[in-house]
Short mmCIF file of N, CA and C in Angstrom, two decimals:
data_model
loop_
_atom_site.label_atom_id
_atom_site.label_comp_id
_atom_site.label_asym_id
_atom_site.label_seq_id
_atom_site.Cartn_x
_atom_site.Cartn_y
_atom_site.Cartn_z
N MET A 1 69.84 -68.95 86.04
CA MET A 1 68.27 -69.44 86.29
C MET A 1 67.45 -68.30 85.60
N SER A 2 66.46 -68.58 84.73
CA SER A 2 65.50 -67.51 84.27
C SER A 2 64.10 -68.35 84.20
N ILE A 3 63.05 -67.78 84.78
CA ILE A 3 61.78 -68.13 84.72
C ILE A 3 60.81 -66.72 84.29
N TRP A 4 60.02 -67.21 83.34
CA TRP A 4 59.02 -65.98 83.06
C TRP A 4 57.57 -66.57 82.85
N TRP A 5 56.64 -66.04 83.02
CA TRP A 5 55.22 -66.15 82.80
C TRP A 5 54.41 -65.06 82.56
N SER A 6 53.13 -65.22 81.92
CA SER A 6 52.33 -64.18 81.35
C SER A 6 50.84 -64.76 81.63
N LEU A 7 50.01 -63.66 82.16
CA LEU A 7 48.71 -64.12 82.44
C LEU A 7 47.83 -62.92 81.52
N HIS A 8 46.81 -63.56 80.97
CA HIS A 8 45.72 -62.77 80.55
C HIS A 8 44.35 -62.68 81.30
N LEU A 9 44.26 -61.72 82.20
CA LEU A 9 43.21 -61.88 83.17
C LEU A 9 42.15 -61.01 82.81
N ARG A 10 40.82 -61.51 83.20
CA ARG A 10 39.64 -60.46 83.31
C ARG A 10 39.87 -59.47 84.29
N ARG A 11 39.26 -58.40 84.19
CA ARG A 11 39.17 -57.32 84.94
C ARG A 11 38.00 -57.72 86.00
N ASP A 12 38.39 -58.58 86.88
CA ASP A 12 37.52 -59.00 87.95
C ASP A 12 38.41 -59.07 89.24
N ALA A 13 37.95 -58.78 90.31
CA ALA A 13 38.73 -58.95 91.64
C ALA A 13 39.01 -60.13 91.95
N ALA A 14 38.41 -60.95 91.59
CA ALA A 14 38.82 -62.44 91.80
C ALA A 14 40.15 -62.91 91.16
N SER A 15 40.70 -62.12 89.89
CA SER A 15 42.10 -62.26 89.36
C SER A 15 43.11 -61.91 90.11
N VAL A 16 42.99 -61.04 91.18
CA VAL A 16 44.04 -60.33 91.86
C VAL A 16 44.83 -61.61 92.77
N PRO A 17 43.91 -62.44 93.57
CA PRO A 17 44.71 -63.18 94.39
C PRO A 17 45.31 -64.57 93.52
N LEU A 18 44.85 -64.69 92.16
CA LEU A 18 45.42 -65.81 91.40
C LEU A 18 46.82 -65.17 91.24
N ALA A 19 46.77 -64.32 90.56
CA ALA A 19 48.11 -63.51 90.17
C ALA A 19 48.99 -63.72 91.51
N ARG A 20 48.75 -63.25 92.27
CA ARG A 20 49.67 -63.14 93.63
C ARG A 20 49.85 -64.64 93.98
N ARG A 21 49.10 -65.64 94.10
CA ARG A 21 49.43 -66.84 94.29
C ARG A 21 50.31 -67.63 93.40
N LEU A 22 50.22 -67.41 92.19
CA LEU A 22 51.07 -67.73 90.96
C LEU A 22 52.47 -67.35 91.27
N LEU A 23 52.66 -65.93 91.52
CA LEU A 23 53.93 -65.28 91.85
C LEU A 23 54.73 -65.95 92.92
N LEU A 24 53.74 -66.03 94.20
CA LEU A 24 54.31 -66.47 95.19
C LEU A 24 55.00 -67.79 95.27
N GLY A 25 54.12 -68.83 94.53
CA GLY A 25 54.41 -70.16 94.31
C GLY A 25 55.62 -70.50 93.31
N THR A 26 55.75 -69.37 92.31
CA THR A 26 57.06 -69.49 91.59
C THR A 26 58.15 -68.92 92.41
N MET A 27 58.30 -68.09 93.23
CA MET A 27 59.06 -67.57 93.87
C MET A 27 59.80 -68.61 95.13
N GLU A 28 58.45 -69.16 95.70
CA GLU A 28 59.11 -70.56 96.54
C GLU A 28 59.87 -71.34 95.99
N THR A 29 59.20 -71.96 95.01
CA THR A 29 59.80 -73.01 94.12
C THR A 29 61.18 -72.82 93.98
N ALA A 30 61.52 -71.68 93.38
CA ALA A 30 62.64 -71.19 92.96
C ALA A 30 63.69 -71.00 93.91
N GLY A 31 63.14 -70.82 95.27
CA GLY A 31 64.08 -70.48 96.34
C GLY A 31 64.20 -69.03 96.80
N VAL A 32 63.30 -68.12 96.45
CA VAL A 32 63.43 -66.59 96.78
C VAL A 32 63.10 -66.73 98.22
N ASP A 33 63.94 -65.71 98.88
CA ASP A 33 63.63 -65.23 100.24
C ASP A 33 62.42 -64.84 100.47
N PRO A 34 61.70 -65.40 101.53
CA PRO A 34 60.18 -65.06 101.72
C PRO A 34 59.71 -63.79 102.00
N ASP A 35 60.57 -62.93 102.38
CA ASP A 35 60.46 -61.42 102.65
C ASP A 35 60.50 -60.70 101.35
N VAL A 36 61.15 -61.13 100.73
CA VAL A 36 61.37 -60.53 99.17
C VAL A 36 60.15 -60.92 98.30
N SER A 37 59.82 -62.04 98.36
CA SER A 37 58.56 -62.65 97.63
C SER A 37 57.25 -61.94 98.45
N TYR A 38 57.23 -61.71 99.63
CA TYR A 38 56.05 -61.06 100.21
C TYR A 38 56.18 -59.65 99.71
N ASP A 39 57.28 -58.98 99.52
CA ASP A 39 57.20 -57.58 99.01
C ASP A 39 56.54 -57.58 97.71
N LEU A 40 57.09 -58.49 96.84
CA LEU A 40 56.60 -58.27 95.72
C LEU A 40 55.34 -58.76 95.27
N SER A 41 54.72 -59.77 96.04
CA SER A 41 53.38 -60.22 96.10
C SER A 41 52.52 -58.86 96.43
N VAL A 42 52.67 -58.15 97.35
CA VAL A 42 51.79 -57.23 97.82
C VAL A 42 51.96 -55.86 96.72
N ALA A 43 53.22 -55.85 96.13
CA ALA A 43 53.25 -54.67 94.83
C ALA A 43 52.34 -55.12 93.88
N LEU A 44 52.42 -56.60 93.43
CA LEU A 44 51.75 -57.16 92.39
C LEU A 44 50.09 -56.92 92.64
N SER A 45 49.80 -57.33 93.72
CA SER A 45 48.20 -57.29 94.12
C SER A 45 47.96 -55.71 94.09
N GLU A 46 48.79 -54.86 94.46
CA GLU A 46 48.06 -53.28 94.23
C GLU A 46 48.19 -52.99 92.75
N ALA A 47 48.97 -53.35 91.98
CA ALA A 47 49.09 -53.19 90.61
C ALA A 47 47.99 -53.67 89.92
N CYS A 48 47.65 -55.00 90.10
CA CYS A 48 46.57 -55.59 89.73
C CYS A 48 45.20 -55.11 90.16
N ALA A 49 45.09 -54.60 91.50
CA ALA A 49 43.83 -54.10 91.91
C ALA A 49 43.73 -52.43 91.18
N ASN A 50 44.68 -51.99 90.78
CA ASN A 50 44.65 -50.84 89.97
C ASN A 50 44.23 -50.97 88.52
N ALA A 51 44.65 -52.10 87.90
CA ALA A 51 44.29 -52.64 86.70
C ALA A 51 42.60 -52.75 86.60
N VAL A 52 42.20 -53.79 87.52
CA VAL A 52 40.74 -53.99 87.62
C VAL A 52 39.96 -52.87 88.31
N GLU A 53 40.36 -52.06 89.04
CA GLU A 53 39.60 -50.57 89.26
C GLU A 53 39.74 -49.69 88.21
N HIS A 54 40.47 -49.28 87.77
CA HIS A 54 40.75 -48.03 86.82
C HIS A 54 41.28 -48.37 85.34
N GLY A 55 41.26 -49.82 85.07
CA GLY A 55 41.68 -50.01 83.77
C GLY A 55 40.58 -50.42 82.96
N GLY A 56 39.55 -49.59 82.98
CA GLY A 56 38.31 -49.86 82.05
C GLY A 56 38.53 -49.83 80.65
N ALA A 57 37.94 -50.73 80.02
CA ALA A 57 38.11 -50.93 78.56
C ALA A 57 37.66 -49.81 77.72
N THR A 58 38.57 -49.36 76.77
CA THR A 58 38.23 -48.31 75.82
C THR A 58 37.67 -48.82 74.74
N PRO A 59 36.68 -48.15 74.14
CA PRO A 59 36.08 -48.76 72.87
C PRO A 59 36.64 -49.69 72.06
N GLY A 60 36.37 -50.84 71.72
CA GLY A 60 36.98 -51.92 70.80
C GLY A 60 38.09 -52.59 71.46
N SER A 61 38.25 -52.36 72.78
CA SER A 61 39.52 -53.20 73.51
C SER A 61 38.85 -54.25 74.50
N PRO A 62 39.60 -55.28 74.96
CA PRO A 62 38.99 -56.23 75.92
C PRO A 62 38.80 -55.65 77.25
N GLU A 63 37.91 -56.55 78.05
CA GLU A 63 37.72 -56.15 79.52
C GLU A 63 38.87 -57.10 80.17
N ALA A 64 40.18 -56.95 79.88
CA ALA A 64 41.12 -57.78 80.56
C ALA A 64 42.21 -56.91 80.81
N TYR A 65 43.11 -57.49 81.53
CA TYR A 65 44.49 -56.90 81.57
C TYR A 65 45.55 -58.22 81.79
N ARG A 66 46.89 -57.80 81.48
CA ARG A 66 48.14 -58.62 81.41
C ARG A 66 48.97 -58.66 82.67
N VAL A 67 49.64 -59.69 83.01
CA VAL A 67 50.63 -59.70 84.29
C VAL A 67 51.73 -60.47 83.70
N THR A 68 52.75 -59.85 83.54
CA THR A 68 54.00 -60.59 83.18
C THR A 68 55.07 -60.65 84.37
N ALA A 69 55.67 -61.75 84.69
CA ALA A 69 56.74 -61.85 85.54
C ALA A 69 58.01 -62.46 84.94
N TYR A 70 59.00 -61.90 85.32
CA TYR A 70 60.36 -62.45 84.93
C TYR A 70 61.28 -62.40 86.25
N LEU A 71 61.89 -63.89 86.43
CA LEU A 71 62.90 -64.11 87.39
C LEU A 71 64.17 -64.47 86.64
N ASP A 72 65.04 -63.38 86.52
CA ASP A 72 66.11 -63.56 85.76
C ASP A 72 67.50 -63.08 86.68
N GLY A 73 68.12 -64.44 86.99
CA GLY A 73 69.38 -63.91 87.65
C GLY A 73 68.89 -63.50 88.92
N GLU A 74 69.44 -62.23 89.35
CA GLU A 74 69.50 -61.83 90.49
C GLU A 74 68.08 -60.69 90.63
N LYS A 75 67.46 -60.64 89.66
CA LYS A 75 66.38 -59.59 89.70
C LYS A 75 64.92 -60.15 89.39
N CYS A 76 63.86 -59.64 89.88
CA CYS A 76 62.62 -60.09 89.32
C CYS A 76 61.92 -58.73 88.86
N ARG A 77 61.23 -58.92 87.54
CA ARG A 77 60.68 -57.85 87.22
C ARG A 77 59.34 -58.11 86.57
N ILE A 78 58.18 -57.15 87.14
CA ILE A 78 56.98 -57.51 87.06
C ILE A 78 56.21 -56.31 86.13
N GLU A 79 55.39 -56.69 85.39
CA GLU A 79 54.60 -55.74 84.57
C GLU A 79 53.24 -56.17 84.48
N VAL A 80 52.43 -54.87 84.74
CA VAL A 80 50.84 -55.21 84.63
C VAL A 80 50.17 -53.85 83.90
N ALA A 81 49.81 -54.47 82.55
CA ALA A 81 49.10 -53.60 81.81
C ALA A 81 47.62 -53.77 81.41
N ASP A 82 46.95 -52.44 81.37
CA ASP A 82 45.58 -52.81 81.16
C ASP A 82 45.15 -52.31 79.76
N SER A 83 43.65 -52.23 79.53
CA SER A 83 43.31 -51.47 78.43
C SER A 83 42.53 -50.25 78.51
N GLY A 84 42.64 -49.66 79.59
CA GLY A 84 41.80 -48.46 80.10
C GLY A 84 42.45 -47.24 79.43
N PRO A 85 41.99 -46.09 80.04
CA PRO A 85 42.43 -44.88 79.46
C PRO A 85 43.98 -44.46 79.61
N GLY A 86 44.47 -45.09 80.45
CA GLY A 86 45.71 -44.81 80.66
C GLY A 86 45.97 -43.69 81.80
N PHE A 87 47.17 -43.19 81.94
CA PHE A 87 47.59 -41.90 82.78
C PHE A 87 47.30 -40.67 81.63
N PRO A 88 46.99 -39.71 82.68
CA PRO A 88 46.95 -38.32 81.84
C PRO A 88 48.26 -38.15 80.92
N ALA A 89 48.19 -37.44 79.70
CA ALA A 89 49.20 -37.50 78.77
C ALA A 89 50.00 -36.31 79.36
N THR A 90 51.35 -36.54 79.61
CA THR A 90 52.31 -35.40 80.10
C THR A 90 53.60 -35.80 79.79
N ARG A 91 54.46 -34.69 79.72
CA ARG A 91 55.86 -34.97 79.20
C ARG A 91 56.64 -35.70 80.43
N GLU A 92 56.14 -35.64 81.45
CA GLU A 92 57.03 -36.19 82.75
C GLU A 92 55.92 -37.53 83.22
N ARG A 93 56.91 -38.17 83.89
CA ARG A 93 56.15 -39.45 84.46
C ARG A 93 54.96 -38.94 85.74
N PRO A 94 53.88 -39.62 85.52
CA PRO A 94 52.67 -39.20 86.38
C PRO A 94 53.40 -39.30 87.76
N PRO A 95 52.90 -38.21 88.64
CA PRO A 95 53.47 -38.24 90.29
C PRO A 95 52.62 -39.30 90.94
N ILE A 96 53.72 -39.84 91.88
CA ILE A 96 53.15 -40.94 92.65
C ILE A 96 52.92 -39.99 93.82
N ARG A 97 51.53 -39.86 94.26
CA ARG A 97 51.35 -39.09 95.53
C ARG A 97 50.94 -39.98 96.73
N ARG A 98 51.39 -39.37 97.68
CA ARG A 98 51.01 -39.99 99.04
C ARG A 98 49.50 -39.93 99.74
N ALA A 99 49.06 -40.93 100.02
CA ALA A 99 47.63 -41.02 100.51
C ALA A 99 47.58 -40.78 102.03
N ARG A 100 46.77 -39.96 102.59
CA ARG A 100 46.61 -39.54 104.00
C ARG A 100 46.57 -41.12 104.63
N ALA A 101 47.11 -40.92 106.02
CA ALA A 101 47.22 -42.28 106.44
C ALA A 101 45.60 -42.93 106.67
N GLU A 102 44.60 -41.92 107.00
CA GLU A 102 43.19 -42.39 107.07
C GLU A 102 42.43 -42.71 105.92
N ALA A 103 43.13 -42.60 104.70
CA ALA A 103 42.50 -42.52 103.25
C ALA A 103 42.29 -44.31 103.04
N GLU A 104 41.06 -44.46 102.46
CA GLU A 104 40.94 -45.93 102.06
C GLU A 104 41.32 -46.05 100.72
N ASN A 105 41.55 -45.43 100.07
CA ASN A 105 42.21 -45.52 98.56
C ASN A 105 43.15 -44.67 98.28
N GLY A 106 43.97 -44.87 97.05
CA GLY A 106 45.01 -43.87 96.74
C GLY A 106 46.43 -44.31 97.32
N ARG A 107 46.66 -45.68 97.63
CA ARG A 107 47.88 -46.04 98.20
C ARG A 107 48.59 -47.07 97.21
N GLY A 108 47.99 -47.42 96.31
CA GLY A 108 48.65 -48.50 95.51
C GLY A 108 49.98 -48.31 94.81
N LEU A 109 49.97 -46.99 94.04
CA LEU A 109 51.43 -46.73 93.37
C LEU A 109 52.41 -46.40 94.32
N GLY A 110 52.01 -45.64 95.57
CA GLY A 110 52.95 -45.56 96.57
C GLY A 110 53.60 -46.61 97.53
N LEU A 111 52.51 -47.67 97.42
CA LEU A 111 53.35 -48.99 98.29
C LEU A 111 54.08 -49.69 97.10
N ILE A 112 53.57 -49.58 95.76
CA ILE A 112 54.59 -50.32 94.86
C ILE A 112 55.91 -49.58 94.98
N GLN A 113 55.97 -48.13 94.93
CA GLN A 113 57.17 -47.48 94.96
C GLN A 113 58.11 -47.68 96.10
N GLU A 114 57.25 -48.14 97.35
CA GLU A 114 58.23 -48.36 98.70
C GLU A 114 58.60 -49.70 98.61
N LEU A 115 57.98 -50.94 98.10
CA LEU A 115 58.25 -52.16 98.18
C LEU A 115 59.32 -52.55 96.94
N ALA A 116 59.18 -51.89 95.91
CA ALA A 116 60.30 -52.17 94.77
C ALA A 116 61.50 -51.32 94.66
N ASP A 117 62.43 -51.98 93.82
CA ASP A 117 63.77 -51.03 93.85
C ASP A 117 63.68 -50.08 92.95
N HIS A 118 62.93 -50.46 91.72
CA HIS A 118 62.78 -49.52 90.71
C HIS A 118 61.21 -49.67 89.94
N VAL A 119 60.69 -48.39 89.76
CA VAL A 119 59.25 -48.49 89.31
C VAL A 119 58.99 -47.62 87.96
N HIS A 120 58.49 -48.00 87.15
CA HIS A 120 57.91 -47.48 85.90
C HIS A 120 56.52 -47.32 85.60
N ILE A 121 56.20 -45.99 85.32
CA ILE A 121 54.54 -45.83 85.39
C ILE A 121 54.32 -45.16 84.02
N GLY A 122 53.57 -45.58 83.19
CA GLY A 122 53.35 -44.81 81.89
C GLY A 122 52.16 -45.54 81.09
N ASN A 123 52.17 -45.12 79.75
CA ASN A 123 51.02 -45.66 79.08
C ASN A 123 51.35 -46.36 77.68
N LYS A 124 50.81 -47.41 77.40
CA LYS A 124 51.08 -48.16 76.31
C LYS A 124 51.35 -47.30 75.18
N PRO A 125 52.43 -47.61 74.40
CA PRO A 125 52.48 -46.51 73.08
C PRO A 125 51.66 -46.92 72.00
N GLY A 126 51.06 -45.83 71.48
CA GLY A 126 50.08 -45.72 70.30
C GLY A 126 48.58 -46.34 70.65
N ARG A 127 48.30 -46.77 71.93
CA ARG A 127 46.99 -47.34 71.98
C ARG A 127 46.60 -47.04 73.56
N GLY A 128 45.45 -47.00 73.85
CA GLY A 128 45.03 -46.83 75.19
C GLY A 128 45.42 -47.90 76.27
N GLY A 129 45.83 -47.59 77.55
CA GLY A 129 46.10 -48.45 78.58
C GLY A 129 47.35 -47.95 79.40
N ALA A 130 47.40 -48.46 80.52
CA ALA A 130 48.26 -47.97 81.61
C ALA A 130 49.33 -49.19 81.73
N VAL A 131 50.58 -48.97 81.72
CA VAL A 131 51.46 -50.14 82.27
C VAL A 131 52.31 -49.57 83.47
N VAL A 132 52.34 -50.44 84.32
CA VAL A 132 53.12 -50.44 85.73
C VAL A 132 53.98 -51.61 85.68
N SER A 133 55.51 -51.22 85.60
CA SER A 133 56.37 -52.22 85.96
C SER A 133 57.19 -51.79 87.15
N PHE A 134 57.87 -52.88 87.77
CA PHE A 134 58.62 -52.75 88.79
C PHE A 134 59.47 -53.84 88.95
N ASP A 135 60.77 -53.74 89.33
CA ASP A 135 61.45 -54.57 89.77
C ASP A 135 62.31 -54.66 91.15
N LYS A 136 63.03 -55.90 91.53
CA LYS A 136 63.40 -55.89 92.78
C LYS A 136 64.69 -56.82 92.67
N ILE A 137 65.66 -56.38 93.30
CA ILE A 137 66.78 -57.45 93.65
C ILE A 137 66.38 -58.79 94.41
N LEU A 138 66.70 -59.88 93.93
CA LEU A 138 66.29 -60.93 94.85
C LEU A 138 67.31 -61.31 95.76
N LYS A 139 66.81 -61.76 96.84
CA LYS A 139 67.69 -62.33 97.75
C LYS A 139 67.24 -63.98 97.84
N TRP A 140 68.20 -65.00 98.18
CA TRP A 140 67.81 -66.46 97.99
C TRP A 140 68.10 -67.07 99.11
N ARG A 141 67.21 -67.99 99.53
CA ARG A 141 67.12 -69.02 100.54
C ARG A 141 68.79 -69.78 100.54
N GLU A 142 68.97 -70.22 101.56
CA GLU A 142 70.32 -70.96 101.68
C GLU A 142 70.32 -72.19 100.87
N ASP A 143 68.97 -73.02 101.07
CA ASP A 143 68.70 -74.19 100.43
C ASP A 143 68.09 -74.27 99.08
N SER A 144 68.17 -72.82 98.41
CA SER A 144 67.58 -72.69 96.91
C SER A 144 67.86 -73.67 96.06
N PRO A 145 67.03 -74.26 95.51
CA PRO A 145 67.25 -75.39 94.40
C PRO A 145 67.32 -74.74 93.07
N LEU A 146 66.97 -73.32 92.94
CA LEU A 146 67.66 -72.89 91.54
C LEU A 146 68.06 -71.55 91.56
N MET A 147 68.99 -71.47 92.69
CA MET A 147 69.50 -70.04 93.04
C MET A 147 70.60 -69.75 91.98
N ALA A 148 70.34 -68.28 91.51
CA ALA A 148 71.06 -67.90 90.44
C ALA A 148 72.64 -68.29 90.82
N VAL A 149 73.49 -68.67 89.81
CA VAL A 149 75.08 -68.68 90.00
C VAL A 149 75.72 -67.80 89.53
#
């Protein structure tokens, strides 16, 4: 079983729950375990919120971001790409720093890393924009109609 979808969303806070609901609906329909679905939906919400807040358009690029989700066999992969300035140019992956417990901001990438099995953070090749992708091994409900075989 393989399902994928892609959304082109305005950089607006109202787009975050839309992406989250679509992911949750897809996973529920496919028969993914609710705990796994919840973890991935929180990670997706954090990635989308980061794109909305930090993914400001560079000159000549749209005020939008893209969300793509793949459920393929035993794994779900999600990618969120924006049109902002991206992460600072370094040879290594940008560090994911832990926010203080009382901090109101700065937890997104750390939460994504805790909730997903694998996380990749980088910039779009050749043009502005950040890309955050993450995946997680899926568990299926017993009565799953589309369970991977």
